[in-house]
mmCIF file of C-alpha atoms and ligand atoms in Angstrom:
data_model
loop_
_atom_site.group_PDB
_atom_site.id
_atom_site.type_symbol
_atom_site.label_atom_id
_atom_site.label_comp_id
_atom_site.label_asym_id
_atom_site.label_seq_id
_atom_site.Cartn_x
_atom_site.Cartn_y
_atom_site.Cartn_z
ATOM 1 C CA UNK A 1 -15.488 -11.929 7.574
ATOM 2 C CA UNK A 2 -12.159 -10.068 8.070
ATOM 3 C CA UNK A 3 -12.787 -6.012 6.956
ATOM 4 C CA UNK A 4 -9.983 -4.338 4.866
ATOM 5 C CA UNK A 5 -9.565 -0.391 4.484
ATOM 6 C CA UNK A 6 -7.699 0.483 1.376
ATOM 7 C CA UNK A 7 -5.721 3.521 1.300
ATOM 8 C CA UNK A 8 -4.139 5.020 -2.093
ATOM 9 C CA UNK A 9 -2.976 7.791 -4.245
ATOM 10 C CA UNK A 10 -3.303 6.519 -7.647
ATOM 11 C CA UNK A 11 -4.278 4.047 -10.647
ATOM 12 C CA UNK A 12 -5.051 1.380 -8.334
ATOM 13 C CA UNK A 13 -3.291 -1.786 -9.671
ATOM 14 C CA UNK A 14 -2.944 -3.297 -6.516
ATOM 15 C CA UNK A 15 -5.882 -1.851 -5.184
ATOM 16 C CA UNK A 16 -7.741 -4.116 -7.971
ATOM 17 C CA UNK A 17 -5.702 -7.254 -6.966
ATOM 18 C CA UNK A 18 -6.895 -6.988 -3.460
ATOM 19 C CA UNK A 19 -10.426 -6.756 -4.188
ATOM 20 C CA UNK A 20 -9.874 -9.905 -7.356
ATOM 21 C CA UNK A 21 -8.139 -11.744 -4.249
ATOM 22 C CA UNK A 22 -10.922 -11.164 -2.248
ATOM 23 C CA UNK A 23 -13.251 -11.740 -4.458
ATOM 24 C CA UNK A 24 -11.866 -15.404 -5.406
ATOM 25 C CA UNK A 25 -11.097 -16.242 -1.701
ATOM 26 C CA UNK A 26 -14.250 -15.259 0.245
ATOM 27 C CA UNK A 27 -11.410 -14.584 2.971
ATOM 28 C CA UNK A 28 -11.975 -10.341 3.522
ATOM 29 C CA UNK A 29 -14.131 -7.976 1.912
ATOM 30 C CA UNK A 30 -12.967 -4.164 1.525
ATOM 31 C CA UNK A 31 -15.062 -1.653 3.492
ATOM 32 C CA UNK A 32 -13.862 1.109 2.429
ATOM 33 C CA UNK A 33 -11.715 2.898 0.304
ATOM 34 C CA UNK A 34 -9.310 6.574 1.464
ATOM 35 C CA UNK A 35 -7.966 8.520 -1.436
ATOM 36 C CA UNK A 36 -6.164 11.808 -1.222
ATOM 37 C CA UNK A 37 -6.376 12.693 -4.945
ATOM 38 C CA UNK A 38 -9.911 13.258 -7.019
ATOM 39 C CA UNK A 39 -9.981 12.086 -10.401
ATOM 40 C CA UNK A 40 -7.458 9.201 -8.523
ATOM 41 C CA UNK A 41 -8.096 5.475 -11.315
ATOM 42 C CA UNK A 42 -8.586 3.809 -7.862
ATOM 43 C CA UNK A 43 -12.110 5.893 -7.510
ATOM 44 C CA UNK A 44 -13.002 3.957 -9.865
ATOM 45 C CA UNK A 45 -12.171 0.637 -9.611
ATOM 46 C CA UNK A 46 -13.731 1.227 -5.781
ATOM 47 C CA UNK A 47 -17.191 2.116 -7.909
ATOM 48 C CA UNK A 48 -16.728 -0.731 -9.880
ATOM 49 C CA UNK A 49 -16.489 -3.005 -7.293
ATOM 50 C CA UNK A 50 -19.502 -1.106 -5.710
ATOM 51 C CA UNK A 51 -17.129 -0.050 -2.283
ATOM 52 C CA UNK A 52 -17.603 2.983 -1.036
ATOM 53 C CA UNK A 53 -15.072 5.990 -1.264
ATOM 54 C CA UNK A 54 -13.685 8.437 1.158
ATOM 55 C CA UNK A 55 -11.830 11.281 -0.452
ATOM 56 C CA UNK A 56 -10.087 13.113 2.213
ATOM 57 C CA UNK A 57 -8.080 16.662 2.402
ATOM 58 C CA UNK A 58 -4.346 17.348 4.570
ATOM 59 C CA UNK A 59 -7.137 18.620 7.277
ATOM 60 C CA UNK A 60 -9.888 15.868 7.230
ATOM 61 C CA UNK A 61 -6.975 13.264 7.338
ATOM 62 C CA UNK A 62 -5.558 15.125 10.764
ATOM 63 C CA UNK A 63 -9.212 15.141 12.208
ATOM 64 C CA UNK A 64 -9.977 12.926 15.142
ATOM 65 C CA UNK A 65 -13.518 12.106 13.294
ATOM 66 C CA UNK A 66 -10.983 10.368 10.983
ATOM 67 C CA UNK A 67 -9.895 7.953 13.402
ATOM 68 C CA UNK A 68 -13.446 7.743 14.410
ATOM 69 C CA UNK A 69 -14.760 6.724 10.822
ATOM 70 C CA UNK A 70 -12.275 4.445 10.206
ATOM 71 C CA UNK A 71 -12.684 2.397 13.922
ATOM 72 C CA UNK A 72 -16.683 2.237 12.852
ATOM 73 C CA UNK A 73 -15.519 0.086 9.799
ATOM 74 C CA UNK A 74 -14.266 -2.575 12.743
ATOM 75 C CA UNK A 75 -11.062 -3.568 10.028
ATOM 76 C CA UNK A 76 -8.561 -6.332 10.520
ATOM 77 C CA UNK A 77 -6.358 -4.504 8.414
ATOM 78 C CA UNK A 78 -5.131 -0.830 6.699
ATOM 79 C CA UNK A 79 -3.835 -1.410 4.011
ATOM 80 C CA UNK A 80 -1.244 1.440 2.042
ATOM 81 C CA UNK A 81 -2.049 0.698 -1.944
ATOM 82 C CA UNK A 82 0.438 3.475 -3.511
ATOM 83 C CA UNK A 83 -0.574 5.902 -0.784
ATOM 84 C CA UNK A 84 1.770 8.910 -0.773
ATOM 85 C CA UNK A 85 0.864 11.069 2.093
ATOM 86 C CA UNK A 86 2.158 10.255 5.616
ATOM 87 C CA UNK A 87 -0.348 8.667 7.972
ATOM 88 C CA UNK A 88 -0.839 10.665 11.029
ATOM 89 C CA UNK A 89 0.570 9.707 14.225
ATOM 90 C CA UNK A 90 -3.006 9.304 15.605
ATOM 91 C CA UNK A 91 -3.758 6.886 13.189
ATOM 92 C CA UNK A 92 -0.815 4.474 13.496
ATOM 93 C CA UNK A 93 -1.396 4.561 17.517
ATOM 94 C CA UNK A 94 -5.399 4.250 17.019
ATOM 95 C CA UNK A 95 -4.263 0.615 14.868
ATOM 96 C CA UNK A 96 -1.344 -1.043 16.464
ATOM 97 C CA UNK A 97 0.555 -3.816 14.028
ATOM 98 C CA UNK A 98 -2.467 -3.142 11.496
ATOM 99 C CA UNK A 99 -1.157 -1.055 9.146
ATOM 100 C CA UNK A 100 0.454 -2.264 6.309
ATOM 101 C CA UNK A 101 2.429 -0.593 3.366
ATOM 102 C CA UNK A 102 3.917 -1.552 0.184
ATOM 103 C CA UNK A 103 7.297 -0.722 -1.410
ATOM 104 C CA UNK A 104 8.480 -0.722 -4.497
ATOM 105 C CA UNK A 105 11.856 -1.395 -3.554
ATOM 106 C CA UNK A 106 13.936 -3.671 -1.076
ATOM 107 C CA UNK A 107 14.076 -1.391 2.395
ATOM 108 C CA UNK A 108 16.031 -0.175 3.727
ATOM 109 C CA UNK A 109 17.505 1.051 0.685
ATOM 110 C CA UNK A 110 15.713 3.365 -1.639
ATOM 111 C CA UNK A 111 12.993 4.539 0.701
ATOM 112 C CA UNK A 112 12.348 7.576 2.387
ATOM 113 C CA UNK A 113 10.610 10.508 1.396
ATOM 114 C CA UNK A 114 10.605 11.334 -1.727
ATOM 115 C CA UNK A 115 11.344 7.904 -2.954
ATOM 116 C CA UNK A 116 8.240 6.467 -4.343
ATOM 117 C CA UNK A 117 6.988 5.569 -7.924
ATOM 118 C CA UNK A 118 9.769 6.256 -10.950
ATOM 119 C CA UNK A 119 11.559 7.865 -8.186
ATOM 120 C CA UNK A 120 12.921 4.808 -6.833
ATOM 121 C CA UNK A 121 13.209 2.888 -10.408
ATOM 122 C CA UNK A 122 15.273 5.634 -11.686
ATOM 123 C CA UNK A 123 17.662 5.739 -8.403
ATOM 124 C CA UNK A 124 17.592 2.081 -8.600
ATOM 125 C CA UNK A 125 18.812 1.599 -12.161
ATOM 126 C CA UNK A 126 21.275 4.597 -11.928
ATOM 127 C CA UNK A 127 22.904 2.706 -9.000
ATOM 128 C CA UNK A 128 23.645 0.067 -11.102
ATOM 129 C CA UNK A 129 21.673 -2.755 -9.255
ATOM 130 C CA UNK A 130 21.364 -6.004 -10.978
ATOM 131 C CA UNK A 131 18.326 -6.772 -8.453
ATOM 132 C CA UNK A 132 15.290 -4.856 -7.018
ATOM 133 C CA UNK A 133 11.778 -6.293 -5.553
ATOM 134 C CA UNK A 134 8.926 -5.580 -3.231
ATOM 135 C CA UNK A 135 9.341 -5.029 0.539
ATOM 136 C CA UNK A 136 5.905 -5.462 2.574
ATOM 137 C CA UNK A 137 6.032 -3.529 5.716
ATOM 138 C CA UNK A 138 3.810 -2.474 8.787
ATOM 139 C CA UNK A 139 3.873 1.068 8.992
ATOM 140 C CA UNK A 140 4.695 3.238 12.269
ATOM 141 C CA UNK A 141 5.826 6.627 12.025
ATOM 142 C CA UNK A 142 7.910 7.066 10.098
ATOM 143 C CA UNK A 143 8.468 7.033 6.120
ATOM 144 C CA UNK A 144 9.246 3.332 5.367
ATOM 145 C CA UNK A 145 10.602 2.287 8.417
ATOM 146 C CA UNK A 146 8.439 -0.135 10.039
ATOM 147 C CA UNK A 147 9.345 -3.795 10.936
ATOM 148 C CA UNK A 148 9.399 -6.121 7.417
ATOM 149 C CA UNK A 149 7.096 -8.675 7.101
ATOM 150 C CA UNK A 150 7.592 -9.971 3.360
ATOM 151 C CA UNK A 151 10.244 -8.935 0.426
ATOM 152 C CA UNK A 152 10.454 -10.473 -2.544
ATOM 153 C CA UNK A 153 13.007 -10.350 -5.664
ATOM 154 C CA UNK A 154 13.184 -9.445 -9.504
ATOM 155 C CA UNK A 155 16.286 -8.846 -11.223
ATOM 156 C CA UNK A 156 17.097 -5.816 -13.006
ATOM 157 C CA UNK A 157 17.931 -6.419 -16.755
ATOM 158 C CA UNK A 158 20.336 -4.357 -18.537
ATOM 159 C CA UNK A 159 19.172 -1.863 -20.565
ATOM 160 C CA UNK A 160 15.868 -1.857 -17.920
ATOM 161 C CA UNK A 161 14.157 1.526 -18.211
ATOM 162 C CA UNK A 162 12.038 2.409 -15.131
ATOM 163 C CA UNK A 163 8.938 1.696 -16.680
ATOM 164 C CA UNK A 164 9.891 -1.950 -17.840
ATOM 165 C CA UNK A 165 11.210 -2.375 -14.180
ATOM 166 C CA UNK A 166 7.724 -0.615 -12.462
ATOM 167 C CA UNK A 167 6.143 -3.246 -14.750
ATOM 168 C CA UNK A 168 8.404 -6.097 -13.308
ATOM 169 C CA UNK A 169 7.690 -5.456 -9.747
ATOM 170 C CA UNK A 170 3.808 -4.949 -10.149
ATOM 171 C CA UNK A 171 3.664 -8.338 -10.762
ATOM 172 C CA UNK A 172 5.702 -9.212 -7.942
ATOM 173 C CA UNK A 173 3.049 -7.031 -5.949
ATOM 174 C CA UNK A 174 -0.203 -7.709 -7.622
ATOM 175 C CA UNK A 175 0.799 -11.547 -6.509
ATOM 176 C CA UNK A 176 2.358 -11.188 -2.880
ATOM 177 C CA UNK A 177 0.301 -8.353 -1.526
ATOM 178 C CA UNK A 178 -3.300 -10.063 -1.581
ATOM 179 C CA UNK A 179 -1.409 -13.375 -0.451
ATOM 180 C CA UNK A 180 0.475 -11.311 2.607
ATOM 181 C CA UNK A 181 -2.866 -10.062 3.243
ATOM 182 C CA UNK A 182 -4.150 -13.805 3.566
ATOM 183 C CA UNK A 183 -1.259 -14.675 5.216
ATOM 184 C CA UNK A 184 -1.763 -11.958 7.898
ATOM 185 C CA UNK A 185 -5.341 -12.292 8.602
ATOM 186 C CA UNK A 186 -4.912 -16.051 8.984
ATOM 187 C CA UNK A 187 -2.969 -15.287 12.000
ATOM 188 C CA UNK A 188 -4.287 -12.213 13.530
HETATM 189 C C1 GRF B 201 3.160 0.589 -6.380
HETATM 190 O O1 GRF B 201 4.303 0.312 -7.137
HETATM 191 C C2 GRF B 201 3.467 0.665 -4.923
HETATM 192 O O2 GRF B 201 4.523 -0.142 -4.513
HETATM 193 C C3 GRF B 201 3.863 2.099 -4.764
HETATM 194 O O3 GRF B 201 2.995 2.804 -5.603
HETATM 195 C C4 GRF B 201 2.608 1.966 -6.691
HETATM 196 C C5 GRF B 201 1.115 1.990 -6.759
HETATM 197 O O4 GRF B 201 0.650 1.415 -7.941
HETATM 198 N N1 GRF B 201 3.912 2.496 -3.388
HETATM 199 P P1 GRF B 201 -0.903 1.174 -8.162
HETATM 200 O O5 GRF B 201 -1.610 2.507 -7.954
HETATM 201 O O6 GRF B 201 -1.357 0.129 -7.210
HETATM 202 O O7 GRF B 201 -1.015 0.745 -9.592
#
């Protein structure tokens, strides 16, 4: 059975529909789950689903007994669940074309750093864009830039705020990201 380490920051939306997806598919289990932030909703939706946590600090992330950990899992994939911080360059070479990210916005534009949550709503509605999405990327070094592997499309409505957009591309994610997942491992 195909291993998945998720990695995130927050409430853990998608986090959830990875572990539902695996649940109903039998295709992947997660191992593990990385969080940078205590108190972080996805703690416990991990305990809920009975996987274990790893909460990590800027220095435990940077250690080489990170890389270590994470190999000892034996994963198929890393996948970035609303993960903020940037992974470490040890990390992305340790994992070749297994790390995966998602963004709440069609890259290239509105990505970088600093563009992540309302962030990119907001920049996206005050541009005036009548469309936005999802872009699912593998991740290399740097911010957002790694090679595309799925995008997908909502429109923006007028009179969107960000939070009734956010809502609007959830769905798109809490739907493609498990199925990219499939998708992926099918044809590692
Ligand atoms: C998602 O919109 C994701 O694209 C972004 O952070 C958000 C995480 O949401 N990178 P959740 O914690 O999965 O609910």
């Amino acid at each position: 059975m195909h291993k998945l380490i998720l990695f995130a920051s927050g409430t853990g939306t998608n986090a959830a529909a990875i572990m539902d997806w695996c649940k109903a598919t039998g295709n992947a289990s997660v191992a593990l789950v990385v969080c940078n932030k205590e108190g972080a909703g996805v703690l416990d939706i991990a305990a809920k689903n009975n996987i274990p946590t790893l909460l990590i600090n800027r220095e435990s992330f940077r250690s080489a007994d990170f890389v270590e950990t994470l190999k000892g899992y034996g994963p198929s994939l890393l996948v970035l669940a609303g993960f903020l911080w940037k992974v470490p360059e040890a990390v992305v070479q340790a994992f070749p074309g297994k790390i995966i990210n998602i963004h709440p916005a069609l890259l290239p534009a509105y990505g970088g750093k600093g563009m992540y949550g309302h962030h990119v709503h907001e920049a996206v509605i005050a541009a005036g864009e009548r469309s936005s999405g999802i872009t699912i990327h593998y991740v290399n070094e740097h911010y957002d830039e790694g090679d595309i592997i799925v995008q997908a499309h909502c429109p923006v409505l007028p009179g969107d705020t960000p939070g009734a957009l956010a809502k609007r591309i959830h769905k798109l994610e809490h739907y493609f990201f498990p199925h990219t997942i499939g998708y992926l491992l099918a044809n590692v």
